[in-house]
């Protein structure tokens, strides 16, 4: 009796999993558009970037995630957040903030150019400027403007 109940339970479970895996049109593999896949990947990168930004103050890691997202999905629905994180992280690295210190001597020639203080400051200005220009309704706009003014006063 126990064996029969166990076999019946297994068969029911098997049919449940099979029917759960099928979509409404009968395909076993749900289909996603490229746009949906890119959006999912970009959301993951954004979540990881925010964690690195807030918790770890790992601004180089933030830039690696945001650079990847901007390159792979330039039409991402939350590009204002990506630009904000890129701009602020670039600025923070340019003034030596954060837990990740950049030793240019240990980096490749390309990375030395990418993480040079002046280049980081230029990037911060560019990212925050694009945020303000292309996303005027963003909740990050006011903070971006404050940071740009701060950069401007530091340069004088």
N, CA and C atoms as an extended XYZ file, in Angstrom:
468
Properties=species:S:1:pos:R:3:atomname:S:1:resname:S:1:resid:I:1 pbc="F F F"
N         0.822       -1.194        0.000 N   UNK     1
C         0.000        0.000        0.000 CA  UNK     1
C         0.866        1.258        0.000 C   UNK     1
N         1.928        1.233        0.820 N   UNK     2
C         2.818        2.393        0.876 CA  UNK     2
C         3.533        2.591       -0.453 C   UNK     2
N         3.930        1.459       -1.101 N   UNK     3
C         4.593        1.566       -2.392 CA  UNK     3
C         3.666        2.163       -3.436 C   UNK     3
N         2.433        1.734       -3.444 N   UNK     4
C         1.466        2.253       -4.417 CA  UNK     4
C         1.235        3.736       -4.200 C   UNK     4
N         1.141        4.163       -2.975 N   UNK     5
C         0.948        5.577       -2.643 CA  UNK     5
C         2.173        6.392       -3.056 C   UNK     5
N         3.339        5.844       -2.824 N   UNK     6
C         4.577        6.510       -3.203 CA  UNK     6
C         4.679        6.652       -4.720 C   UNK     6
N         4.360        5.588       -5.469 N   UNK     7
C         4.396        5.626       -6.931 CA  UNK     7
C         3.364        6.622       -7.455 C   UNK     7
N         2.168        6.598       -6.895 N   UNK     8
C         1.127        7.534       -7.309 CA  UNK     8
C         1.554        8.978       -7.053 C   UNK     8
N         2.158        9.223       -5.901 N   UNK     9
C         2.651       10.566       -5.575 CA  UNK     9
C         3.709       11.013       -6.566 C   UNK     9
N         4.604       10.098       -6.929 N   UNK    10
C         5.654       10.410       -7.889 CA  UNK    10
C         5.059       10.756       -9.254 C   UNK    10
N         4.076        9.981       -9.704 N   UNK    11
C         3.439       10.227      -10.997 CA  UNK    11
C         2.735       11.581      -10.996 C   UNK    11
N         2.039       11.891       -9.927 N   UNK    12
C         1.358       13.186       -9.825 CA  UNK    12
C         2.375       14.318       -9.849 C   UNK    12
N         3.451       14.161       -9.119 N   UNK    13
C         4.513       15.165       -9.093 CA  UNK    13
C         5.119       15.343      -10.485 C   UNK    13
N         5.351       14.247      -11.176 N   UNK    14
C         5.919       14.299      -12.519 CA  UNK    14
C         5.006       15.074      -13.470 C   UNK    14
N         3.716       14.776      -13.440 N   UNK    15
C         2.779       15.507      -14.296 CA  UNK    15
C         2.672       16.974      -13.902 C   UNK    15
N         2.746       17.275      -12.640 N   UNK    16
C         2.680       18.662      -12.182 CA  UNK    16
C         3.860       19.466      -12.690 C   UNK    16
N         5.049       18.899      -12.565 N   UNK    17
C         6.252       19.594      -13.025 CA  UNK    17
C         6.215       19.779      -14.528 C   UNK    17
N         5.792       18.767      -15.261 N   UNK    18
C         5.723       18.846      -16.717 CA  UNK    18
C         4.740       19.917      -17.159 C   UNK    18
N         3.578       19.941      -16.565 N   UNK    19
C         2.583       20.935      -16.971 CA  UNK    19
C         2.990       22.329      -16.521 C   UNK    19
N         3.705       22.442      -15.416 N   UNK    20
C         4.178       23.747      -14.948 CA  UNK    20
C         5.216       24.313      -15.903 C   UNK    20
N         6.063       23.436      -16.454 N   UNK    21
C         7.142       23.879      -17.333 CA  UNK    21
C         6.628       24.321      -18.695 C   UNK    21
N         5.441       23.870      -19.082 N   UNK    22
C         4.908       24.235      -20.385 CA  UNK    22
C         4.249       25.601      -20.323 C   UNK    22
N         4.383       26.329      -21.404 N   UNK    23
C         3.699       27.610      -21.504 CA  UNK    23
C         2.306       27.377      -22.039 C   UNK    23
N         1.529       28.438      -22.163 N   UNK    24
C         0.141       28.299      -22.600 CA  UNK    24
C         0.027       27.773      -24.019 C   UNK    24
N         1.042       27.989      -24.873 N   UNK    25
C         0.931       27.497      -26.244 CA  UNK    25
C         1.481       26.084      -26.395 C   UNK    25
N         1.846       25.437      -25.300 N   UNK    26
C         2.276       24.050      -25.342 CA  UNK    26
C         3.767       23.843      -25.488 C   UNK    26
N         4.530       24.900      -25.685 N   UNK    27
C         5.987       24.762      -25.776 CA  UNK    27
C         6.562       24.447      -24.407 C   UNK    27
N         7.564       23.601      -24.393 N   UNK    28
C         8.179       23.256      -23.114 CA  UNK    28
C         9.080       24.369      -22.602 C   UNK    28
N         9.720       25.096      -23.486 N   UNK    29
C        10.607       26.179      -23.078 CA  UNK    29
C         9.917       27.512      -23.316 C   UNK    29
N         9.746       28.293      -22.257 N   UNK    30
C         9.145       29.608      -22.474 CA  UNK    30
C        10.077       30.461      -23.328 C   UNK    30
N         9.503       31.234      -24.197 N   UNK    31
C        10.304       32.073      -25.086 CA  UNK    31
C        10.361       33.488      -24.537 C   UNK    31
N        11.556       34.052      -24.576 N   UNK    32
C        11.766       35.428      -24.155 CA  UNK    32
C        12.334       36.191      -25.336 C   UNK    32
N        11.947       37.419      -25.464 N   UNK    33
C        12.534       38.244      -26.508 CA  UNK    33
C        13.919       38.684      -26.050 C   UNK    33
N        14.718       39.108      -26.991 N   UNK    34
C        16.057       39.602      -26.664 CA  UNK    34
C        15.955       40.788      -25.716 C   UNK    34
N        14.987       41.635      -25.942 N   UNK    35
C        14.783       42.814      -25.086 CA  UNK    35
C        14.510       42.392      -23.636 C   UNK    35
N        13.698       41.358      -23.446 N   UNK    36
C        13.395       40.875      -22.102 CA  UNK    36
C        14.635       40.297      -21.424 C   UNK    36
N        15.420       39.563      -22.171 N   UNK    37
C        16.642       38.976      -21.617 CA  UNK    37
C        17.621       40.078      -21.235 C   UNK    37
N        17.780       41.073      -22.102 N   UNK    38
C        18.676       42.192      -21.792 CA  UNK    38
C        18.194       42.965      -20.566 C   UNK    38
N        16.890       43.148      -20.465 N   UNK    39
C        16.326       43.870      -19.319 CA  UNK    39
C        16.575       43.101      -18.018 C   UNK    39
N        16.405       41.792      -18.042 N   UNK    40
C        16.658       40.969      -16.859 CA  UNK    40
C        18.125       41.061      -16.455 C   UNK    40
N        19.016       40.946      -17.427 N   UNK    41
C        20.451       41.033      -17.151 CA  UNK    41
C        20.818       42.420      -16.619 C   UNK    41
N        20.258       43.458      -17.223 N   UNK    42
C        20.548       44.823      -16.784 CA  UNK    42
C        20.020       45.055      -15.368 C   UNK    42
N        18.842       44.524      -15.055 N   UNK    43
C        18.312       44.651      -13.687 CA  UNK    43
C        19.240       43.984      -12.677 C   UNK    43
N        19.777       42.830      -13.045 N   UNK    44
C        20.717       42.141      -12.155 CA  UNK    44
C        21.980       42.987      -11.957 C   UNK    44
N        22.526       43.518      -13.051 N   UNK    45
C        23.712       44.370      -12.945 CA  UNK    45
C        23.437       45.602      -12.084 C   UNK    45
N        22.259       46.175      -12.246 N   UNK    46
C        21.905       47.350      -11.448 CA  UNK    46
C        21.820       47.007       -9.967 C   UNK    46
N        21.201       45.884       -9.642 N   UNK    47
C        21.115       45.457       -8.239 CA  UNK    47
C        22.500       45.244       -7.634 C   UNK    47
N        23.371       44.577       -8.374 N   UNK    48
C        24.729       44.326       -7.884 CA  UNK    48
C        25.499       45.645       -7.752 C   UNK    48
N        25.307       46.542       -8.703 N   UNK    49
C        25.980       47.846       -8.645 CA  UNK    49
C        25.536       48.643       -7.415 C   UNK    49
N        24.240       48.637       -7.137 N   UNK    50
C        23.752       49.338       -5.944 CA  UNK    50
C        24.337       48.736       -4.667 C   UNK    50
N        24.433       47.418       -4.608 N   UNK    51
C        25.034       46.774       -3.427 CA  UNK    51
C        26.487       47.203       -3.269 C   UNK    51
N        27.223       47.194       -4.359 N   UNK    52
C        28.629       47.605       -4.308 CA  UNK    52
C        28.744       49.072       -3.922 C   UNK    52
N        27.829       49.884       -4.394 N   UNK    53
C        27.855       51.322       -4.125 CA  UNK    53
C        27.529       51.622       -2.663 C   UNK    53
N        26.431       51.078       -2.177 N   UNK    54
C        25.958       51.402       -0.832 CA  UNK    54
C        26.715       50.653        0.262 C   UNK    54
N        26.779       49.359        0.150 N   UNK    55
C        27.312       48.539        1.240 CA  UNK    55
C        28.828       48.491        1.258 C   UNK    55
N        29.399       48.252        0.093 N   UNK    56
C        30.835       47.989        0.050 CA  UNK    56
C        31.663       49.211       -0.308 C   UNK    56
N        31.006       50.251       -0.822 N   UNK    57
C        31.717       51.432       -1.306 CA  UNK    57
C        32.835       51.027       -2.277 C   UNK    57
N        32.487       50.063       -3.134 N   UNK    58
C        33.407       49.511       -4.127 CA  UNK    58
C        33.089       50.157       -5.474 C   UNK    58
N        33.576       51.374       -5.662 N   UNK    59
C        33.174       52.176       -6.812 CA  UNK    59
C        33.745       51.662       -8.135 C   UNK    59
N        34.898       51.022       -8.101 N   UNK    60
C        35.437       50.414       -9.320 CA  UNK    60
C        34.520       49.269       -9.770 C   UNK    60
N        34.035       48.477       -8.830 N   UNK    61
C        33.106       47.386       -9.156 CA  UNK    61
C        31.808       47.939       -9.734 C   UNK    61
N        31.361       49.070       -9.209 N   UNK    62
C        30.157       49.717       -9.741 CA  UNK    62
C        30.377       50.079      -11.204 C   UNK    62
N        31.524       50.686      -11.491 N   UNK    63
C        31.806       51.094      -12.870 CA  UNK    63
C        31.887       49.902      -13.816 C   UNK    63
N        32.421       48.808      -13.340 N   UNK    64
C        32.492       47.617      -14.185 CA  UNK    64
C        31.086       47.139      -14.552 C   UNK    64
N        30.173       47.144      -13.591 N   UNK    65
C        28.785       46.719      -13.849 CA  UNK    65
C        28.051       47.702      -14.749 C   UNK    65
N        28.197       48.984      -14.463 N   UNK    66
C        27.467       49.976      -15.254 CA  UNK    66
C        28.016       50.078      -16.668 C   UNK    66
N        29.333       49.959      -16.831 N   UNK    67
C        29.917       49.967      -18.176 CA  UNK    67
C        29.355       48.813      -19.001 C   UNK    67
N        29.265       47.650      -18.379 N   UNK    68
C        28.735       46.468      -19.061 CA  UNK    68
C        27.288       46.702      -19.497 C   UNK    68
N        26.501       47.284      -18.613 N   UNK    69
C        25.093       47.527      -18.926 CA  UNK    69
C        24.930       48.552      -20.040 C   UNK    69
N        25.709       49.628      -19.969 N   UNK    70
C        25.608       50.656      -21.016 CA  UNK    70
C        26.006       50.100      -22.380 C   UNK    70
N        27.006       49.231      -22.401 N   UNK    71
C        27.459       48.657      -23.670 CA  UNK    71
C        26.455       47.642      -24.223 C   UNK    71
N        25.906       46.818      -23.351 N   UNK    72
C        25.036       45.734      -23.796 CA  UNK    72
C        23.587       46.161      -24.028 C   UNK    72
N        23.135       47.172      -23.290 N   UNK    73
C        21.706       47.519      -23.342 CA  UNK    73
C        21.517       49.035      -23.234 C   UNK    73
N        21.875       49.762      -24.295 N   UNK    74
C        21.802       51.229      -24.228 CA  UNK    74
C        20.386       51.791      -24.100 C   UNK    74
N        19.363       50.971      -24.334 N   UNK    75
C        17.983       51.440      -24.210 CA  UNK    75
C        17.339       50.955      -22.904 C   UNK    75
N        18.152       50.584      -21.948 N   UNK    76
C        17.664       50.065      -20.660 CA  UNK    76
C        16.698       51.054      -20.017 C   UNK    76
N        15.624       50.540      -19.456 N   UNK    77
C        14.568       51.384      -18.895 CA  UNK    77
C        15.005       52.186      -17.664 C   UNK    77
N        16.076       51.758      -17.009 N   UNK    78
C        16.554       52.469      -15.817 CA  UNK    78
C        17.933       53.075      -16.059 C   UNK    78
N        18.117       53.581      -17.269 N   UNK    79
C        19.425       54.139      -17.625 CA  UNK    79
C        19.779       55.338      -16.755 C   UNK    79
N        18.793       56.055      -16.238 N   UNK    80
C        19.105       57.181      -15.362 CA  UNK    80
C        19.844       56.715      -14.110 C   UNK    80
N        19.468       55.567      -13.579 N   UNK    81
C        20.168       55.026      -12.406 CA  UNK    81
C        21.578       54.598      -12.770 C   UNK    81
N        21.728       53.989      -13.926 N   UNK    82
C        23.050       53.562      -14.387 CA  UNK    82
C        23.959       54.782      -14.539 C   UNK    82
N        23.451       55.829      -15.170 N   UNK    83
C        24.235       57.052      -15.349 CA  UNK    83
C        24.583       57.693      -14.005 C   UNK    83
N        23.635       57.696      -13.097 N   UNK    84
C        23.882       58.257      -11.763 CA  UNK    84
C        24.996       57.488      -11.049 C   UNK    84
N        24.867       56.169      -11.006 N   UNK    85
C        25.889       55.353      -10.339 CA  UNK    85
C        27.246       55.516      -11.011 C   UNK    85
N        27.270       55.580      -12.324 N   UNK    86
C        28.527       55.759      -13.053 CA  UNK    86
C        29.155       57.112      -12.736 C   UNK    86
N        28.337       58.140      -12.755 N   UNK    87
C        28.846       59.488      -12.494 CA  UNK    87
C        29.359       59.666      -11.085 C   UNK    87
N        28.575       59.248      -10.120 N   UNK    88
C        28.973       59.421       -8.721 CA  UNK    88
C        30.174       58.537       -8.392 C   UNK    88
N        30.182       57.308       -8.875 N   UNK    89
C        31.311       56.417       -8.619 CA  UNK    89
C        32.592       56.956       -9.260 C   UNK    89
N        32.475       57.486      -10.462 N   UNK    90
C        33.645       58.087      -11.119 CA  UNK    90
C        34.160       59.263      -10.296 C   UNK    90
N        33.237       60.092       -9.839 N   UNK    91
C        33.653       61.239       -9.022 CA  UNK    91
C        34.321       60.773       -7.732 C   UNK    91
N        33.699       59.841       -7.031 N   UNK    92
C        34.272       59.357       -5.774 CA  UNK    92
C        35.663       58.763       -5.982 C   UNK    92
N        35.842       57.992       -7.034 N   UNK    93
C        37.167       57.426       -7.306 CA  UNK    93
C        38.175       58.527       -7.634 C   UNK    93
N        37.725       59.569       -8.313 N   UNK    94
C        38.638       60.655       -8.688 CA  UNK    94
C        39.161       61.423       -7.479 C   UNK    94
N        38.402       61.413       -6.393 N   UNK    95
C        38.845       62.116       -5.179 CA  UNK    95
C        39.355       61.143       -4.108 C   UNK    95
N        39.484       59.863       -4.469 N   UNK    96
C        40.081       58.890       -3.567 CA  UNK    96
C        39.155       58.300       -2.522 C   UNK    96
N        37.850       58.423       -2.731 N   UNK    97
C        36.901       57.835       -1.779 CA  UNK    97
C        36.692       56.364       -2.083 C   UNK    97
N        36.160       55.655       -1.101 N   UNK    98
C        35.795       54.262       -1.289 CA  UNK    98
C        36.815       53.312       -0.705 C   UNK    98
N        36.416       52.067       -0.648 N   UNK    99
C        37.271       51.032       -0.078 CA  UNK    99
C        38.210       50.432       -1.112 C   UNK    99
N        37.897       50.582       -2.384 N   UNK   100
C        38.768       50.063       -3.436 CA  UNK   100
C        39.725       51.171       -3.857 C   UNK   100
N        40.969       51.012       -3.517 N   UNK   101
C        41.972       51.983       -3.930 CA  UNK   101
C        42.560       51.530       -5.261 C   UNK   101
N        42.770       52.485       -6.131 N   UNK   102
C        43.280       52.156       -7.451 CA  UNK   102
C        44.767       52.489       -7.501 C   UNK   102
N        45.566       51.464       -7.697 N   UNK   103
C        47.006       51.621       -7.863 CA  UNK   103
C        47.283       51.517       -9.358 C   UNK   103
N        47.499       52.654       -9.991 N   UNK   104
C        47.658       52.676      -11.439 CA  UNK   104
C        48.855       51.850      -11.908 C   UNK   104
N        49.861       51.730      -11.077 N   UNK   105
C        51.062       50.982      -11.465 CA  UNK   105
C        50.773       49.500      -11.677 C   UNK   105
N        49.731       48.982      -11.036 N   UNK   106
C        49.395       47.567      -11.146 CA  UNK   106
C        48.429       47.267      -12.294 C   UNK   106
N        47.974       48.291      -12.981 N   UNK   107
C        46.964       48.120      -14.027 CA  UNK   107
C        47.592       48.106      -15.415 C   UNK   107
N        46.841       47.568      -16.352 N   UNK   108
C        47.283       47.602      -17.746 CA  UNK   108
C        47.258       49.045      -18.242 C   UNK   108
N        47.844       49.263      -19.402 N   UNK   109
C        47.898       50.616      -19.957 CA  UNK   109
C        46.490       51.179      -20.192 C   UNK   109
N        45.590       50.342      -20.718 N   UNK   110
C        44.216       50.794      -20.949 CA  UNK   110
C        43.514       51.141      -19.640 C   UNK   110
N        43.699       50.300      -18.620 N   UNK   111
C        43.072       50.559      -17.326 CA  UNK   111
C        43.672       51.793      -16.654 C   UNK   111
N        44.967       52.031      -16.880 N   UNK   112
C        45.589       53.236      -16.329 CA  UNK   112
C        44.925       54.487      -16.885 C   UNK   112
N        44.641       54.459      -18.181 N   UNK   113
C        43.952       55.592      -18.804 CA  UNK   113
C        42.529       55.707      -18.264 C   UNK   113
N        41.846       54.581      -18.126 N   UNK   114
C        40.441       54.567      -17.669 CA  UNK   114
C        40.292       55.096      -16.252 C   UNK   114
N        41.242       54.762      -15.366 N   UNK   115
C        41.113       55.105      -13.947 CA  UNK   115
C        42.020       56.245      -13.495 C   UNK   115
N        42.596       56.979      -14.438 N   UNK   116
C        43.363       58.171      -14.076 CA  UNK   116
C        42.403       59.201      -13.481 C   UNK   116
N        42.860       59.938      -12.480 N   UNK   117
C        41.975       60.883      -11.765 CA  UNK   117
C        41.268       61.872      -12.701 C   UNK   117
N        41.994       62.457      -13.621 N   UNK   118
C        41.379       63.432      -14.528 CA  UNK   118
C        40.336       62.773      -15.442 C   UNK   118
N        40.641       61.573      -15.904 N   UNK   119
C        39.686       60.848      -16.751 CA  UNK   119
C        38.425       60.504      -15.962 C   UNK   119
N        38.598       60.081      -14.714 N   UNK   120
C        37.434       59.776      -13.868 CA  UNK   120
C        36.574       61.012      -13.652 C   UNK   120
N        37.225       62.149      -13.450 N   UNK   121
C        36.473       63.388      -13.252 CA  UNK   121
C        35.732       63.769      -14.535 C   UNK   121
N        36.400       63.618      -15.687 N   UNK   122
C        35.738       63.892      -16.972 CA  UNK   122
C        34.533       62.963      -17.168 C   UNK   122
N        34.716       61.705      -16.820 N   UNK   123
C        33.619       60.739      -16.941 CA  UNK   123
C        32.457       61.106      -16.027 C   UNK   123
N        32.775       61.515      -14.807 N   UNK   124
C        31.721       61.913      -13.871 CA  UNK   124
C        30.898       63.058      -14.451 C   UNK   124
N        31.578       64.045      -14.998 N   UNK   125
C        30.893       65.195      -15.601 CA  UNK   125
C        30.040       64.739      -16.783 C   UNK   125
N        30.586       63.853      -17.592 N   UNK   126
C        29.845       63.376      -18.773 CA  UNK   126
C        28.618       62.567      -18.372 C   UNK   126
N        28.794       61.595      -17.472 N   UNK   127
C        27.662       60.748      -17.074 CA  UNK   127
C        26.561       61.568      -16.403 C   UNK   127
N        26.938       62.435      -15.502 N   UNK   128
C        25.926       63.236      -14.797 CA  UNK   128
C        25.279       64.244      -15.735 C   UNK   128
N        26.053       64.773      -16.672 N   UNK   129
C        25.492       65.692      -17.671 CA  UNK   129
C        24.464       65.008      -18.563 C   UNK   129
N        24.777       63.798      -18.995 N   UNK   130
C        23.828       63.034      -19.819 CA  UNK   130
C        22.568       62.725      -19.024 C   UNK   130
N        22.735       62.364      -17.761 N   UNK   131
C        21.582       62.096      -16.898 CA  UNK   131
C        20.655       63.307      -16.857 C   UNK   131
N        21.224       64.477      -16.611 N   UNK   132
C        20.429       65.703      -16.501 CA  UNK   132
C        19.760       66.041      -17.835 C   UNK   132
N        20.501       65.885      -18.917 N   UNK   133
C        19.985       66.252      -20.235 CA  UNK   133
C        18.926       65.278      -20.758 C   UNK   133
N        19.202       63.986      -20.650 N   UNK   134
C        18.310       62.994      -21.264 CA  UNK   134
C        17.226       62.456      -20.334 C   UNK   134
N        17.369       62.692      -19.042 N   UNK   135
C        16.388       62.195      -18.069 CA  UNK   135
C        16.013       63.320      -17.089 C   UNK   135
N        15.409       64.387      -17.604 N   UNK   136
C        15.118       65.552      -16.753 CA  UNK   136
C        14.120       65.274      -15.624 C   UNK   136
N        13.364       64.199      -15.727 N   UNK   137
C        12.390       63.867      -14.685 CA  UNK   137
C        12.920       62.840      -13.685 C   UNK   137
N        14.184       62.484      -13.813 N   UNK   138
C        14.770       61.468      -12.943 CA  UNK   138
C        14.855       61.961      -11.499 C   UNK   138
N        14.648       61.039      -10.575 N   UNK   139
C        14.775       61.393       -9.156 CA  UNK   139
C        16.227       61.641       -8.769 C   UNK   139
N        17.176       61.316       -9.652 N   UNK   140
C        18.592       61.513       -9.382 CA  UNK   140
C        19.115       62.838       -9.941 C   UNK   140
N        18.274       63.568      -10.639 N   UNK   141
C        18.697       64.799      -11.305 CA  UNK   141
C        19.235       65.834      -10.322 C   UNK   141
N        18.525       66.089       -9.249 N   UNK   142
C        18.956       67.123       -8.298 CA  UNK   142
C        20.308       66.783       -7.681 C   UNK   142
N        20.491       65.531       -7.302 N   UNK   143
C        21.764       65.120       -6.718 CA  UNK   143
C        22.883       65.226       -7.757 C   UNK   143
N        22.581       64.881       -8.994 N   UNK   144
C        23.574       64.993      -10.066 CA  UNK   144
C        24.003       66.440      -10.251 C   UNK   144
N        23.044       67.361      -10.209 N   UNK   145
C        23.372       68.779      -10.344 CA  UNK   145
C        24.251       69.265       -9.192 C   UNK   145
N        23.972       68.805       -7.968 N   UNK   146
C        24.790       69.187       -6.813 CA  UNK   146
C        26.228       68.699       -6.965 C   UNK   146
N        26.386       67.479       -7.431 N   UNK   147
C        27.731       66.930       -7.593 CA  UNK   147
C        28.475       67.660       -8.706 C   UNK   147
N        27.794       67.993       -9.781 N   UNK   148
C        28.439       68.746      -10.854 CA  UNK   148
C        28.903       70.117      -10.363 C   UNK   148
N        28.095       70.783       -9.548 N   UNK   149
C        28.500       72.077       -8.984 CA  UNK   149
C        29.706       71.905       -8.063 C   UNK   149
N        29.711       70.822       -7.300 N   UNK   150
C        30.838       70.551       -6.411 CA  UNK   150
C        32.117       70.343       -7.219 C   UNK   150
N        32.031       69.599       -8.305 N   UNK   151
C        33.199       69.379       -9.174 CA  UNK   151
C        33.676       70.700       -9.737 C   UNK   151
N        32.736       71.529      -10.157 N   UNK   152
C        33.069       72.822      -10.743 CA  UNK   152
C        33.798       73.713       -9.733 C   UNK   152
N        33.331       73.736       -8.504 N   UNK   153
C        33.985       74.581       -7.485 CA  UNK   153
C        35.356       74.025       -7.090 C   UNK   153
N        35.525       72.710       -7.133 N   UNK   154
C        36.818       72.099       -6.808 CA  UNK   154
C        37.863       72.442       -7.866 C   UNK   154
N        37.432       72.594       -9.106 N   UNK   155
C        38.353       72.857      -10.209 CA  UNK   155
C        38.837       74.309      -10.231 C   UNK   155
N        38.185       75.174       -9.497 N   UNK   156
C        38.569       76.599       -9.510 CA  UNK   156
C        39.707       76.886       -8.580 C   UNK   156
